PDB file of C-alpha atoms in Angstrom:
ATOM      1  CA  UNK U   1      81.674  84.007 108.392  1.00  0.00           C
ATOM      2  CA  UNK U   2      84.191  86.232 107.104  1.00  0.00           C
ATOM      3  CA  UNK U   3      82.925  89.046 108.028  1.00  0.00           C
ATOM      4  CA  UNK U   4      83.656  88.649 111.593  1.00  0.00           C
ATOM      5  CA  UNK U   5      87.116  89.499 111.201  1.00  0.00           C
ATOM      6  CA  UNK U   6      89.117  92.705 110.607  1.00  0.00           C
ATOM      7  CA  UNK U   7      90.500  92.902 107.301  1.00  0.00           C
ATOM      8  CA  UNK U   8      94.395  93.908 107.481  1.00  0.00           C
ATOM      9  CA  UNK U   9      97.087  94.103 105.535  1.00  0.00           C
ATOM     10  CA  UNK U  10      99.621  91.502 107.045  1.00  0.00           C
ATOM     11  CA  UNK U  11      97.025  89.326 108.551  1.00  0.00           C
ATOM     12  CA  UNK U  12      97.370  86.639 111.215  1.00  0.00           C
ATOM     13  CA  UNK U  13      94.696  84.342 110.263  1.00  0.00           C
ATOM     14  CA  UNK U  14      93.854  82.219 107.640  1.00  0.00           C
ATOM     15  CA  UNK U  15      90.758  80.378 106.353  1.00  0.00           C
ATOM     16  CA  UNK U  16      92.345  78.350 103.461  1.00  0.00           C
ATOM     17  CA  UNK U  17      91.174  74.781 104.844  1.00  0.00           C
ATOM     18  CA  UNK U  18      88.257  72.538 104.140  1.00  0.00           C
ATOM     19  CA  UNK U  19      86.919  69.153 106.130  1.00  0.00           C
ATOM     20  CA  UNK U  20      85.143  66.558 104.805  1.00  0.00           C
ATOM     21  CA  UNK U  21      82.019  68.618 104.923  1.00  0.00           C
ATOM     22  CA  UNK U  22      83.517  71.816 103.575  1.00  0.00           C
ATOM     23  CA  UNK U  23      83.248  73.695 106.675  1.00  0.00           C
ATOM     24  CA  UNK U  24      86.179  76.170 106.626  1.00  0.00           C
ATOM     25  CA  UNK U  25      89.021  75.681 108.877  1.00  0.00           C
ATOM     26  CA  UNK U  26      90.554  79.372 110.449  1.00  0.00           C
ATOM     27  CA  UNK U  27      94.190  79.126 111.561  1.00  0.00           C
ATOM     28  CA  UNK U  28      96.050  81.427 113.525  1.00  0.00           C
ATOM     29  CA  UNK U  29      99.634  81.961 111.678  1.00  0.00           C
ATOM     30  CA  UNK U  30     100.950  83.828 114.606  1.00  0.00           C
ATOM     31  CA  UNK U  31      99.935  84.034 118.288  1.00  0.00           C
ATOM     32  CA  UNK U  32      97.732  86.434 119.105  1.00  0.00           C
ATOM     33  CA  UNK U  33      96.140  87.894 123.040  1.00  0.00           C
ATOM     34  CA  UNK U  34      92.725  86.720 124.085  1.00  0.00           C
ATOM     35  CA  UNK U  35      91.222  90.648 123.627  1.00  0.00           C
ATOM     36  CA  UNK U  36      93.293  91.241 120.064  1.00  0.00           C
ATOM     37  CA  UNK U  37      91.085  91.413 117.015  1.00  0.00           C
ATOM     38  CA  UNK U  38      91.320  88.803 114.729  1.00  0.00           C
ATOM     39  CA  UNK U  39      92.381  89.989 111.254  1.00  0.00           C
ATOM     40  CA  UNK U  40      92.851  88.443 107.719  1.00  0.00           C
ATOM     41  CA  UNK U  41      93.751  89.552 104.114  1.00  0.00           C
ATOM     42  CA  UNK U  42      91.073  89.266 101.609  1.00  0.00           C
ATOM     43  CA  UNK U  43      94.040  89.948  98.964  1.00  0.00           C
ATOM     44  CA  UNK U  44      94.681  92.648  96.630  1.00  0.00           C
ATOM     45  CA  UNK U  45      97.101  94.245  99.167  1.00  0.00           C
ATOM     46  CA  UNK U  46      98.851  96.759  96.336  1.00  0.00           C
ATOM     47  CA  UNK U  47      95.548  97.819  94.989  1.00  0.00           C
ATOM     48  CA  UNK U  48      93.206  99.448  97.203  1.00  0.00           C
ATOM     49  CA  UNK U  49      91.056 100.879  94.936  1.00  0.00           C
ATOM     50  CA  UNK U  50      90.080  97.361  94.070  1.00  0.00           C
ATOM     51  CA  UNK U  51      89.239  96.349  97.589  1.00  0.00           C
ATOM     52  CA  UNK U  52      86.450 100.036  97.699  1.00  0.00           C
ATOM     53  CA  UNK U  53      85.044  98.735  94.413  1.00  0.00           C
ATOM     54  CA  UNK U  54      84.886  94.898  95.374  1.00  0.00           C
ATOM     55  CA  UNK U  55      83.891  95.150  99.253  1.00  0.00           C
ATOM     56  CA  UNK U  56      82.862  98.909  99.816  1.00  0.00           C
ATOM     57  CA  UNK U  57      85.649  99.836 102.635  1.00  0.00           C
ATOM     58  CA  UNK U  58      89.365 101.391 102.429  1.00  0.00           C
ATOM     59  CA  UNK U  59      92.612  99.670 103.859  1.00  0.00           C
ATOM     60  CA  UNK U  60      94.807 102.340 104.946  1.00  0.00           C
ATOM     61  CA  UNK U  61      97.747  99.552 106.076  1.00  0.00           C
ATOM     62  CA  UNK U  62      99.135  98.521 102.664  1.00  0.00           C
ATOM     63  CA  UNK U  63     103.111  99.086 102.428  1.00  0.00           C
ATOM     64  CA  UNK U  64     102.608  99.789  98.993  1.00  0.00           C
ATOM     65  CA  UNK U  65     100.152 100.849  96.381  1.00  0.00           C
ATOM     66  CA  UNK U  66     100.102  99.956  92.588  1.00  0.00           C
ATOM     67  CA  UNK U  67     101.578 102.971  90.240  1.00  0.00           C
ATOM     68  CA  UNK U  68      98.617 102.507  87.836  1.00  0.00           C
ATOM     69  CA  UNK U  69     100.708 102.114  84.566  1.00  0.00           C
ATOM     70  CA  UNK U  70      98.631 100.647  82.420  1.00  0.00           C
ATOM     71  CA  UNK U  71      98.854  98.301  79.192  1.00  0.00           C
ATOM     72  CA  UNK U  72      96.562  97.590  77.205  1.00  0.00           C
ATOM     73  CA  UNK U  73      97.525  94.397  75.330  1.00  0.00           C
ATOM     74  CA  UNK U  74     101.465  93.571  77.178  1.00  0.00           C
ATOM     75  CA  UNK U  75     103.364  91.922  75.243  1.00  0.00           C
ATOM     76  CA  UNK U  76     105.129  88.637  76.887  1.00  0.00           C
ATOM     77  CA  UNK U  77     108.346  90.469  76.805  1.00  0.00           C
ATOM     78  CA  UNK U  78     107.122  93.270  78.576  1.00  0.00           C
ATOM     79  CA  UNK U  79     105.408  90.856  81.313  1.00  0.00           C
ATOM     80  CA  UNK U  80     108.539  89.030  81.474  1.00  0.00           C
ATOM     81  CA  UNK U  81     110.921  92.414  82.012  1.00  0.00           C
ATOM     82  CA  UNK U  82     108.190  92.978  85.860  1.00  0.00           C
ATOM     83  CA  UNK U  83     104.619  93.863  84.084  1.00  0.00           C
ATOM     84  CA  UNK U  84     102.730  92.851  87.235  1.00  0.00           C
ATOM     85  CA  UNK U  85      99.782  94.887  89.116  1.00  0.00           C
ATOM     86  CA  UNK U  86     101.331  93.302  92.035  1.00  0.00           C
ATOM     87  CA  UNK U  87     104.952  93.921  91.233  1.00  0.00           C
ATOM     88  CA  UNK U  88     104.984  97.699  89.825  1.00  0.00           C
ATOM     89  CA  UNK U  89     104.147  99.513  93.137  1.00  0.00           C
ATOM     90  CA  UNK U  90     105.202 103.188  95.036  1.00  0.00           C
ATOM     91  CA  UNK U  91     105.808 102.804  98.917  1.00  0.00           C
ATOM     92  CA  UNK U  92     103.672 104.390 100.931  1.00  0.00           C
ATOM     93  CA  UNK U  93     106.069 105.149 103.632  1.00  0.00           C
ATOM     94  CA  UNK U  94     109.075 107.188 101.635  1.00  0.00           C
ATOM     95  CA  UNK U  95     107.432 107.214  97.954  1.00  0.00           C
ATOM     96  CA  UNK U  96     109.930 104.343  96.644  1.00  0.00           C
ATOM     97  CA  UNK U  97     109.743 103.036  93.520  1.00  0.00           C
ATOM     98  CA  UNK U  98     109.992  99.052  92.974  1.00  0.00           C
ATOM     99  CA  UNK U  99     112.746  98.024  90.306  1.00  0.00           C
ATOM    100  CA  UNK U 100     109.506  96.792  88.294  1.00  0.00           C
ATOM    101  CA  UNK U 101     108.301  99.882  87.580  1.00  0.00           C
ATOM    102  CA  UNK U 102     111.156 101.020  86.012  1.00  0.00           C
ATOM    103  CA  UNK U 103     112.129  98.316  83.696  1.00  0.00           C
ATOM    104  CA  UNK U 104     108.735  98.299  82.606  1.00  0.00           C
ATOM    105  CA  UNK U 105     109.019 102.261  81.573  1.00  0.00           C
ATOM    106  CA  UNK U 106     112.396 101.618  80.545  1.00  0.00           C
ATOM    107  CA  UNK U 107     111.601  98.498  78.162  1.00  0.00           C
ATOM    108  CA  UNK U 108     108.821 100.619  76.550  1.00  0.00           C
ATOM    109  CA  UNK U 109     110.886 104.093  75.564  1.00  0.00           C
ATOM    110  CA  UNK U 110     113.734 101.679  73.790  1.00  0.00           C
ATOM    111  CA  UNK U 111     111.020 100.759  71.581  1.00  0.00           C
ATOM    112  CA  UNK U 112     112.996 103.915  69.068  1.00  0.00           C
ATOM    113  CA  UNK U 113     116.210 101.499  69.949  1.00  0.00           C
ATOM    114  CA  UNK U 114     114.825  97.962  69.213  1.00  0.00           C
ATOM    115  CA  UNK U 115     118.467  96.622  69.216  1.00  0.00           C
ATOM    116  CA  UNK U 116     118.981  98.122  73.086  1.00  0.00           C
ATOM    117  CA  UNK U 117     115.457  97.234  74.017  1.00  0.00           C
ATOM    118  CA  UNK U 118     116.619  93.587  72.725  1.00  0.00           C
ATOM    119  CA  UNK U 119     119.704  93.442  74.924  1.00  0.00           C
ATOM    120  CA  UNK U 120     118.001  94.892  77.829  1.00  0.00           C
ATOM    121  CA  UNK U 121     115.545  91.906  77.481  1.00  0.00           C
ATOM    122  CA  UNK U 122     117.815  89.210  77.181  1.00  0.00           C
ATOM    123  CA  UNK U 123     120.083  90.662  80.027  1.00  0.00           C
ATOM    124  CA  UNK U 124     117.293  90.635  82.332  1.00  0.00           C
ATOM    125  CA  UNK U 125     116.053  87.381  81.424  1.00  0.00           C
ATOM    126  CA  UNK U 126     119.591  85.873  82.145  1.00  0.00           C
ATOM    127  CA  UNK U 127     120.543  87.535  84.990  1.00  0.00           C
ATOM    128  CA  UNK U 128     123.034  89.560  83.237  1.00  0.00           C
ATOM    129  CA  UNK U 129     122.841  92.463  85.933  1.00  0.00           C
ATOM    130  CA  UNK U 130     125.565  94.240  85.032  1.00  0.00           C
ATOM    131  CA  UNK U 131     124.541  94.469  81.334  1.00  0.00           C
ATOM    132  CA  UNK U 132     121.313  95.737  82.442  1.00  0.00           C
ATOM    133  CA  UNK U 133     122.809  98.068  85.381  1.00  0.00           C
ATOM    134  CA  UNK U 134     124.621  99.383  82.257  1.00  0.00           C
ATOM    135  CA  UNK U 135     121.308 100.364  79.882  1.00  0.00           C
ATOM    136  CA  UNK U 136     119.513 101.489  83.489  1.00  0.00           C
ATOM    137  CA  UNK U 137     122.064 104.094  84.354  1.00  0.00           C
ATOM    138  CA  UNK U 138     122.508 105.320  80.599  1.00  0.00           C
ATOM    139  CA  UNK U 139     118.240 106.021  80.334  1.00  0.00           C
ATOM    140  CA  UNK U 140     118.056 106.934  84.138  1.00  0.00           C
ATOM    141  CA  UNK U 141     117.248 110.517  83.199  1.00  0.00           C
ATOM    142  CA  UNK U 142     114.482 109.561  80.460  1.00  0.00           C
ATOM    143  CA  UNK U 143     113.270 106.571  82.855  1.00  0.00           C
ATOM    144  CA  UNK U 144     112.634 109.058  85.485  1.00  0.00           C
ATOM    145  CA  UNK U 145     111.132 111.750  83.384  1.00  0.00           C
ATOM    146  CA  UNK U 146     108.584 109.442  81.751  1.00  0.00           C
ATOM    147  CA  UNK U 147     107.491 108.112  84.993  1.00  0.00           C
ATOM    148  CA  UNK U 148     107.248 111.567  86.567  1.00  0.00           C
ATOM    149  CA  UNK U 149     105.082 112.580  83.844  1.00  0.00           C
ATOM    150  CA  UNK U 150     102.942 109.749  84.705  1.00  0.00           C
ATOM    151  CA  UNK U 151     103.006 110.532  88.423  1.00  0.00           C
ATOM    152  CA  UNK U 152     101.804 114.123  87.528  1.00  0.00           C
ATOM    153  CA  UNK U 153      98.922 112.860  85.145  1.00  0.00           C
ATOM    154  CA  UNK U 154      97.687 110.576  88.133  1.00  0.00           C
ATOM    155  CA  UNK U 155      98.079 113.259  90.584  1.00  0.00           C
ATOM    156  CA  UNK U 156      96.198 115.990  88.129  1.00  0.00           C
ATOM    157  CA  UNK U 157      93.691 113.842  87.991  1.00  0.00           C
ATOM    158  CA  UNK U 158      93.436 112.911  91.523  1.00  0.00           C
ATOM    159  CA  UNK U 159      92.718 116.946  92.269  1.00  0.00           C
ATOM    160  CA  UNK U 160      90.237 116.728  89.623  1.00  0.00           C
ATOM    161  CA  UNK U 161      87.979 113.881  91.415  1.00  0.00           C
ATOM    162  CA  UNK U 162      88.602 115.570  94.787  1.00  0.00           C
ATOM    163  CA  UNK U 163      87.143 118.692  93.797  1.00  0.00           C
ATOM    164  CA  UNK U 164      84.093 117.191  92.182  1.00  0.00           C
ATOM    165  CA  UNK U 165      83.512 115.038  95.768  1.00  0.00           C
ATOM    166  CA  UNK U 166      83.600 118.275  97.682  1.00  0.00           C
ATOM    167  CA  UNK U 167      80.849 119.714  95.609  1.00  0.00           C
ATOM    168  CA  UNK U 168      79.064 117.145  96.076  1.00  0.00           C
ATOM    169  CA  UNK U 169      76.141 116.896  99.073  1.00  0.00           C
ATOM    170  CA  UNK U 170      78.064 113.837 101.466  1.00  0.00           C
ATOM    171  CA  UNK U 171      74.539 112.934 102.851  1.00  0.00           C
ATOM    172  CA  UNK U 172      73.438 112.118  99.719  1.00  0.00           C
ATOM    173  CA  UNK U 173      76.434 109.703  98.817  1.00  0.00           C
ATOM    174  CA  UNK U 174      77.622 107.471 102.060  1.00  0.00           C
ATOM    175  CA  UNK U 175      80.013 106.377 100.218  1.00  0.00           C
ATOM    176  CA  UNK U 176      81.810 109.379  99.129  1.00  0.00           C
ATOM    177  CA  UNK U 177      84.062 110.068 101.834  1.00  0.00           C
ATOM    178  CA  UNK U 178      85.388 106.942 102.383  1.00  0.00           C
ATOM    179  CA  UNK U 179      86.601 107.291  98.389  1.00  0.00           C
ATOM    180  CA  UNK U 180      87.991 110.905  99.475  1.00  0.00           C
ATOM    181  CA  UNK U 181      89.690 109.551 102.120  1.00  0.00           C
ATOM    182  CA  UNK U 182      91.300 106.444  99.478  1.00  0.00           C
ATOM    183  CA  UNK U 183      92.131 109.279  96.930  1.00  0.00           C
ATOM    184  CA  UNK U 184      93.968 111.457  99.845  1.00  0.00           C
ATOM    185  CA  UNK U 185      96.014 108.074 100.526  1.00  0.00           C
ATOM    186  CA  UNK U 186      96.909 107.955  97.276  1.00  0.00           C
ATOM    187  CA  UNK U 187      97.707 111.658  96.444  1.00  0.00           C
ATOM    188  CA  UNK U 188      99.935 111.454  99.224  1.00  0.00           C
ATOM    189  CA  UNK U 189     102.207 108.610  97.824  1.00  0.00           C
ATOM    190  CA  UNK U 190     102.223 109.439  94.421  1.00  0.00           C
ATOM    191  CA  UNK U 191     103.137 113.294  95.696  1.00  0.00           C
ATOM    192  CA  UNK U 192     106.113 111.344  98.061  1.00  0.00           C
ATOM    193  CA  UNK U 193     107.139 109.920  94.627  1.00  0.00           C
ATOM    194  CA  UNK U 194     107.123 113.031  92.701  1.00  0.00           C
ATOM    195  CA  UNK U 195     109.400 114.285  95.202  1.00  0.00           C
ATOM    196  CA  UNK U 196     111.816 111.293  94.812  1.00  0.00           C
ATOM    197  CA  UNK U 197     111.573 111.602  90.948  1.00  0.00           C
ATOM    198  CA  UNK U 198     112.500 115.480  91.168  1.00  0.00           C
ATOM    199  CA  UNK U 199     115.720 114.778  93.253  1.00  0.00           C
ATOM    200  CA  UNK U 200     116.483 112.001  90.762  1.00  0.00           C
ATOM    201  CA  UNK U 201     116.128 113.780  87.707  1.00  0.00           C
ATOM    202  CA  UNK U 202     117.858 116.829  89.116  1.00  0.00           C
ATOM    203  CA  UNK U 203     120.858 114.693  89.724  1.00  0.00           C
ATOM    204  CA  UNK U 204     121.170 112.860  86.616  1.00  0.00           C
ATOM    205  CA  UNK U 205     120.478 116.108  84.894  1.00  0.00           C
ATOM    206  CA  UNK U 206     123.243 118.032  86.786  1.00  0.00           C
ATOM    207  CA  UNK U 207     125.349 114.592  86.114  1.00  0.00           C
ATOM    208  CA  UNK U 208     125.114 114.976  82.944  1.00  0.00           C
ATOM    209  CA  UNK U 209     126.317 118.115  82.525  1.00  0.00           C
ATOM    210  CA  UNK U 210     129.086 117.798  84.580  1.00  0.00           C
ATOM    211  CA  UNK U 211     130.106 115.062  82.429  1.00  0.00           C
ATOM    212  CA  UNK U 212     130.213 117.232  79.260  1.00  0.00           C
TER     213      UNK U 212
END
C-alpha cells in the first residue's frame, strides 16, 4: 500500500495506526488540496545513501545529510558527548556543521589529554556550557582541521566512484545514474563544508597569531 505515496522528506501523512484487524490507518498531519500528492517519510532522513541501498531511489529533499564519521566500537562516553548517525550531520543548504559533529571530533583528539577529554565530558554531561565553550574555542583550530581532513578523504573518494560510473556503459546498469546523481548531492555538501572549514581555520589560524 505504501507504495502509492511519494516519499518526502517532511511528510504529511502517516500510517502508524492499526484496527482490530490490522488494517493500517493513514492520517493526514496537515491539510493538504484534493490534486496534491500524498507524501510520507519512510525514515532515514540524514542518510540517503541508506534509503538507494534499502528501496532503490534517491531523496534529494533532506535538510541535512550524515558526515559519515565513523566508529567502530563507540565508547558510551563518546555516544553520550552526540555519537549519533542522526545527530552528526552537514546542511545541505549552506554546508553547516551540527554541534555533534564537533564534540564528537573534539572528544576523540583529547584522547593525548585524558584529563581535558575528562572535563570536557563531564561539562557536557552537566550542562556546564561555559566550561565546555571554554575547551571548544581553545581546540577550534585542531577541531576544524581534523574534520576538514575528513571532508577531503570523503570528497577524494567521492571523485574516485564518479569517475569509475562514467566509464561505465549506463544501459548496462539502470541503476547507475540514479547513484551518480546521490554522489553529486553529496559532493556538493561536503564541498559547501570544506568551504566553511577553510574560512574557519583561516580565522582561528590568523587568531592565533595575532594573539602571539
Amino acid at each position: 500500500m505504501h507504495a502509492v505515496y511519494n516519499f518526502q522528506t517532511g511528510s504529511h501523512i502517516a500510517c502508524d495506526r492499526y484496527d482490530d484487524n490490522q488494517n493500517c490507518i493513514v492520517r493526514l498531519k496537515e491539510d493538504v488540496q484534493a490534486d496534491q500528492p500524498l507524501r510520507m517519510s519512510y525514515g532515514m532522513p540524514t542518510n540517503p545513501a541508506r534509503l538507494v541501498a534499502t528501496f532503490g531511489f534517491f531523496d534529494e529533499s533532506p535538510p541535512a545529510t550524515y558526515c559519515k564519521i565513523l566508529a567502530r566500537n563507540p565508547s558510551k562516553k563518546l555516544v553520550d558527548v552526540g555519537y549519533d548517525t542522526a545527530r552528526m550531520v552537514f546542511y545541505t543548504e549552506d554546508g553547516g556543521i551540527s554541534e555533534e559533529c564537533f564534540d564528537v571530533v573534539l572528544y576523540n583528539l583529547l584522547e593525548k589529554l585524558p584529563d581535558v577529554q575528562e572535563t570536557f565530558y563531564q561539562a557536557h554531561m552537566t550542562g556546564d556550557q561555559g566550561t565546555k565553550m571554554e575547551i571548544q574555542r581553545k581546540y577550534l583550530l585542531e577541531t576544524c582541521t581534523s574534520l576538514k581532513l575528513h571532508v577531503d578523504g570523503v570528497l577524494r573518494e567521492l571523485e574516485l566512484l564518479m569517475q569509475r560510473i562514467d566509464g561505465e556503459d549506463m544501459s548496462l546498469h539502470p541503476r547507475l545514474p540514479m547513484i551518480r546523481r546521490h554522489n553529486e548531492c553529496v559532493r556538493e555538501t561536503f564541498s559547501k563544508v570544506k568551504g566553511r572549514l577553510d574560512v574557519m581555520i583561516r580565522n582561528e589560524t590568523e587568531r592565533r597569531r595575532n594573539e602571539q
